[in-house]
Amino acid sequence: MSVGEDSDTCVAGLRILDAILANPENKQCVDCGAMDCSWASTTLGCFVCIWCSGIHRQIGVHITRIKSVQLDSWEDSDCVALHKNGNAKVENLYASNRPEIYKKPIPSSPPMLIEHWIRAKYEWKEFHKDAAQSPMYLKGVKSGTLLKKGKERGCWLPRHFILDRVSNSISYYDKASTTGQKILGQIDLTRCYVLIPNEKMTDKPNTLHFLFHEGKQMRSVYVSGPTNREIVEWYYAIRTLQTQLGFSRNCVETIHESFLSKTPPEGKGKWRNRWCILVADRILYYKHFLDPFPKGVVILESGNTIEKLYDTPKHLKSGPDYKFVLSTKKRTYYWGTQN
């Protein structure tokens, strides 16, 4: 083929690609719904965003071959699967057996959930139209060894965890062989939230956060799995069992988590950084990230008020640039952040 013929072929390929992209179903990423379809899988025949395209590349060209819509050259042969399929057909083929408990991620979802979703769809074919049955973790069945955060900072210990339908709990042991072993701990699933912490803050990858009532306190237990797949399977296995037991209200996402500055009561004293988690109906604040117990809990209820501090009192002039006041029936909290 001459240079001129090669150029003509590329132009023809781009025209076909533009026509396929004009279809409304192809204007959002097939995997996370982002309004960015600047990449395409020429083998699967679908369009994805730049973030999801990176995960497709990790899976490998034997399953999904990725090309840039704008940066790569296109020929007619590159458009065959795209013309035949498109996002709607690919979603119907690879995700029609997705159970309701397994939520399709959105662009702001934790990266580990997005990666698991993409691999589960195309690499493991867990939700494929022809899949014989759901994997065991989506039936609420799971056991295995995870690293559990110890009481001392930086200490992670291997523990064998079992999702126990009889006691509606997660039990953990010292070793995998549980015969004759004493249970080291048990987490009541009827009073537990399972959350995915900010992975930039943990010193271990693939981490889950169990937040549960222990007496009158809220306790945190952090665990780390060997792979993304293992820890996300635990996440959904727990959520599945909670739903089956009628405790789907505990299947919540962390609404927000970050460092905030706060003062002692009534705004007296120095500003101190606290790690804060907004989940369900409360704000929990911790002295250090990964602490087992919060320093305090603010219950969000009717009658609470929140307002931005425009005219900052003299004793609060120092500290973060942006400040706000949260008033409850028992106390007034002064909070701040740099952005």
PDB file of N, CA and C in Angstrom, residues 229-269:
ATOM      1  N   ARG A 229      -8.675  -7.999  43.940  1.00  0.00           N
ATOM      2  CA  ARG A 229      -9.797  -8.931  43.767  1.00  0.00           C
ATOM      3  C   ARG A 229     -10.262  -9.498  45.098  1.00  0.00           C
ATOM      4  N   GLU A 230      -9.320  -9.905  45.926  1.00  0.00           N
ATOM      5  CA  GLU A 230      -9.663 -10.526  47.204  1.00  0.00           C
ATOM      6  C   GLU A 230     -10.406  -9.557  48.113  1.00  0.00           C
ATOM      7  N   ILE A 231      -9.917  -8.324  48.227  1.00  0.00           N
ATOM      8  CA  ILE A 231     -10.519  -7.397  49.184  1.00  0.00           C
ATOM      9  C   ILE A 231     -11.878  -6.894  48.707  1.00  0.00           C
ATOM     10  N   VAL A 232     -12.065  -6.724  47.388  1.00  0.00           N
ATOM     11  CA  VAL A 232     -13.375  -6.291  46.883  1.00  0.00           C
ATOM     12  C   VAL A 232     -14.388  -7.429  46.998  1.00  0.00           C
ATOM     13  N   GLU A 233     -13.930  -8.674  46.858  1.00  0.00           N
ATOM     14  CA  GLU A 233     -14.835  -9.802  47.067  1.00  0.00           C
ATOM     15  C   GLU A 233     -15.322  -9.822  48.515  1.00  0.00           C
ATOM     16  N   TRP A 234     -14.439  -9.515  49.462  1.00  0.00           N
ATOM     17  CA  TRP A 234     -14.864  -9.418  50.863  1.00  0.00           C
ATOM     18  C   TRP A 234     -15.894  -8.311  51.024  1.00  0.00           C
ATOM     19  N   TYR A 235     -15.635  -7.192  50.402  1.00  0.00           N
ATOM     20  CA  TYR A 235     -16.529  -6.032  50.482  1.00  0.00           C
ATOM     21  C   TYR A 235     -17.942  -6.411  50.038  1.00  0.00           C
ATOM     22  N   TYR A 236     -18.050  -7.057  48.894  1.00  0.00           N
ATOM     23  CA  TYR A 236     -19.371  -7.396  48.376  1.00  0.00           C
ATOM     24  C   TYR A 236     -19.974  -8.620  49.058  1.00  0.00           C
ATOM     25  N   ALA A 237     -19.154  -9.532  49.540  1.00  0.00           N
ATOM     26  CA  ALA A 237     -19.681 -10.682  50.273  1.00  0.00           C
ATOM     27  C   ALA A 237     -20.380 -10.224  51.550  1.00  0.00           C
ATOM     28  N   ILE A 238     -19.750  -9.278  52.252  1.00  0.00           N
ATOM     29  CA  ILE A 238     -20.345  -8.747  53.486  1.00  0.00           C
ATOM     30  C   ILE A 238     -21.634  -7.989  53.177  1.00  0.00           C
ATOM     31  N   ARG A 239     -21.606  -7.141  52.155  1.00  0.00           N
ATOM     32  CA  ARG A 239     -22.790  -6.376  51.786  1.00  0.00           C
ATOM     33  C   ARG A 239     -23.924  -7.296  51.336  1.00  0.00           C
ATOM     34  N   THR A 240     -23.572  -8.380  50.636  1.00  0.00           N
ATOM     35  CA  THR A 240     -24.597  -9.340  50.207  1.00  0.00           C
ATOM     36  C   THR A 240     -25.258 -10.009  51.400  1.00  0.00           C
ATOM     37  N   LEU A 241     -24.439 -10.476  52.347  1.00  0.00           N
ATOM     38  CA  LEU A 241     -24.984 -11.148  53.529  1.00  0.00           C
ATOM     39  C   LEU A 241     -25.813 -10.182  54.364  1.00  0.00           C
ATOM     40  N   GLN A 242     -25.350  -8.948  54.528  1.00  0.00           N
ATOM     41  CA  GLN A 242     -26.131  -7.964  55.278  1.00  0.00           C
ATOM     42  C   GLN A 242     -27.496  -7.734  54.633  1.00  0.00           C
ATOM     43  N   THR A 243     -27.538  -7.669  53.318  1.00  0.00           N
ATOM     44  CA  THR A 243     -28.791  -7.478  52.601  1.00  0.00           C
ATOM     45  C   THR A 243     -29.704  -8.691  52.785  1.00  0.00           C
ATOM     46  N   GLN A 244     -29.139  -9.890  52.697  1.00  0.00           N
ATOM     47  CA  GLN A 244     -29.924 -11.106  52.876  1.00  0.00           C
ATOM     48  C   GLN A 244     -30.501 -11.202  54.284  1.00  0.00           C
ATOM     49  N   LEU A 245     -29.770 -10.660  55.263  1.00  0.00           N
ATOM     50  CA  LEU A 245     -30.222 -10.694  56.664  1.00  0.00           C
ATOM     51  C   LEU A 245     -31.201  -9.568  56.990  1.00  0.00           C
ATOM     52  N   GLY A 246     -31.418  -8.677  56.025  1.00  0.00           N
ATOM     53  CA  GLY A 246     -32.339  -7.571  56.256  1.00  0.00           C
ATOM     54  C   GLY A 246     -31.694  -6.340  56.840  1.00  0.00           C
ATOM     55  N   PHE A 247     -30.363  -6.230  56.718  1.00  0.00           N
ATOM     56  CA  PHE A 247     -29.650  -5.074  57.257  1.00  0.00           C
ATOM     57  C   PHE A 247     -29.003  -4.268  56.139  1.00  0.00           C
ATOM     58  N   SER A 248     -29.736  -4.094  55.053  1.00  0.00           N
ATOM     59  CA  SER A 248     -29.209  -3.355  53.902  1.00  0.00           C
ATOM     60  C   SER A 248     -28.958  -1.893  54.237  1.00  0.00           C
ATOM     61  N   ARG A 249     -29.589  -1.387  55.321  1.00  0.00           N
ATOM     62  CA  ARG A 249     -29.342   0.014  55.715  1.00  0.00           C
ATOM     63  C   ARG A 249     -27.881   0.229  56.104  1.00  0.00           C
ATOM     64  N   ASN A 250     -27.171  -0.853  56.467  1.00  0.00           N
ATOM     65  CA  ASN A 250     -25.757  -0.739  56.814  1.00  0.00           C
ATOM     66  C   ASN A 250     -24.858  -0.696  55.586  1.00  0.00           C
ATOM     67  N   CYS A 251     -25.443  -0.957  54.398  1.00  0.00           N
ATOM     68  CA  CYS A 251     -24.657  -0.956  53.162  1.00  0.00           C
ATOM     69  C   CYS A 251     -24.549   0.468  52.641  1.00  0.00           C
ATOM     70  N   VAL A 252     -23.727   1.249  53.287  1.00  0.00           N
ATOM     71  CA  VAL A 252     -23.588   2.654  52.916  1.00  0.00           C
ATOM     72  C   VAL A 252     -22.177   2.909  52.408  1.00  0.00           C
ATOM     73  N   GLU A 253     -22.046   3.945  51.643  1.00  0.00           N
ATOM     74  CA  GLU A 253     -20.733   4.392  51.210  1.00  0.00           C
ATOM     75  C   GLU A 253     -20.254   5.486  52.171  1.00  0.00           C
ATOM     76  N   THR A 254     -18.935   5.622  52.308  1.00  0.00           N
ATOM     77  CA  THR A 254     -18.412   6.776  53.016  1.00  0.00           C
ATOM     78  C   THR A 254     -18.758   8.008  52.197  1.00  0.00           C
ATOM     79  N   ILE A 255     -19.492   8.943  52.797  1.00  0.00           N
ATOM     80  CA  ILE A 255     -19.883  10.126  52.049  1.00  0.00           C
ATOM     81  C   ILE A 255     -18.664  11.006  51.796  1.00  0.00           C
ATOM     82  N   HIS A 256     -17.839  11.151  52.822  1.00  0.00           N
ATOM     83  CA  HIS A 256     -16.638  11.971  52.660  1.00  0.00           C
ATOM     84  C   HIS A 256     -15.684  11.693  53.813  1.00  0.00           C
ATOM     85  N   GLU A 257     -14.406  11.818  53.536  1.00  0.00           N
ATOM     86  CA  GLU A 257     -13.401  11.688  54.589  1.00  0.00           C
ATOM     87  C   GLU A 257     -12.214  12.574  54.240  1.00  0.00           C
ATOM     88  N   SER A 258     -11.681  13.260  55.233  1.00  0.00           N
ATOM     89  CA  SER A 258     -10.545  14.143  55.011  1.00  0.00           C
ATOM     90  C   SER A 258     -10.057  14.661  56.354  1.00  0.00           C
ATOM     91  N   PHE A 259      -8.926  15.357  56.311  1.00  0.00           N
ATOM     92  CA  PHE A 259      -8.464  16.049  57.502  1.00  0.00           C
ATOM     93  C   PHE A 259      -9.199  17.374  57.629  1.00  0.00           C
ATOM     94  N   LEU A 260      -9.663  17.671  58.829  1.00  0.00           N
ATOM     95  CA  LEU A 260     -10.218  18.974  59.173  1.00  0.00           C
ATOM     96  C   LEU A 260      -9.524  19.454  60.441  1.00  0.00           C
ATOM     97  N   SER A 261      -9.477  20.751  60.605  1.00  0.00           N
ATOM     98  CA  SER A 261      -8.969  21.314  61.851  1.00  0.00           C
ATOM     99  C   SER A 261     -10.148  21.615  62.766  1.00  0.00           C
ATOM    100  N   LYS A 262      -9.954  21.458  64.060  1.00  0.00           N
ATOM    101  CA  LYS A 262     -10.997  21.803  65.019  1.00  0.00           C
ATOM    102  C   LYS A 262     -10.350  22.337  66.287  1.00  0.00           C
ATOM    103  N   THR A 263     -11.164  23.031  67.053  1.00  0.00           N
ATOM    104  CA  THR A 263     -10.688  23.586  68.315  1.00  0.00           C
ATOM    105  C   THR A 263     -11.263  22.788  69.476  1.00  0.00           C
ATOM    106  N   PRO A 264     -10.720  22.953  70.677  1.00  0.00           N
ATOM    107  CA  PRO A 264     -11.371  22.412  71.866  1.00  0.00           C
ATOM    108  C   PRO A 264     -12.751  23.069  72.037  1.00  0.00           C
ATOM    109  N   PRO A 265     -13.547  22.620  73.012  1.00  0.00           N
ATOM    110  CA  PRO A 265     -14.906  23.165  73.203  1.00  0.00           C
ATOM    111  C   PRO A 265     -14.957  24.689  73.220  1.00  0.00           C
ATOM    112  N   GLU A 266     -15.996  25.217  72.570  1.00  0.00           N
ATOM    113  CA  GLU A 266     -16.305  26.647  72.509  1.00  0.00           C
ATOM    114  C   GLU A 266     -15.211  27.459  71.814  1.00  0.00           C
ATOM    115  N   GLY A 267     -14.391  26.799  71.028  1.00  0.00           N
ATOM    116  CA  GLY A 267     -13.394  27.526  70.245  1.00  0.00           C
ATOM    117  C   GLY A 267     -12.209  28.023  71.045  1.00  0.00           C
ATOM    118  N   LYS A 268     -12.021  27.495  72.247  1.00  0.00           N
ATOM    119  CA  LYS A 268     -10.906  27.937  73.090  1.00  0.00           C
ATOM    120  C   LYS A 268      -9.738  26.974  72.966  1.00  0.00           C
ATOM    121  N   GLY A 269      -8.567  27.499  72.665  1.00  0.00           N
ATOM    122  CA  GLY A 269      -7.388  26.659  72.517  1.00  0.00           C
ATOM    123  C   GLY A 269      -6.907  26.595  71.077  1.00  0.00           C
TER     124      GLY A 269
END
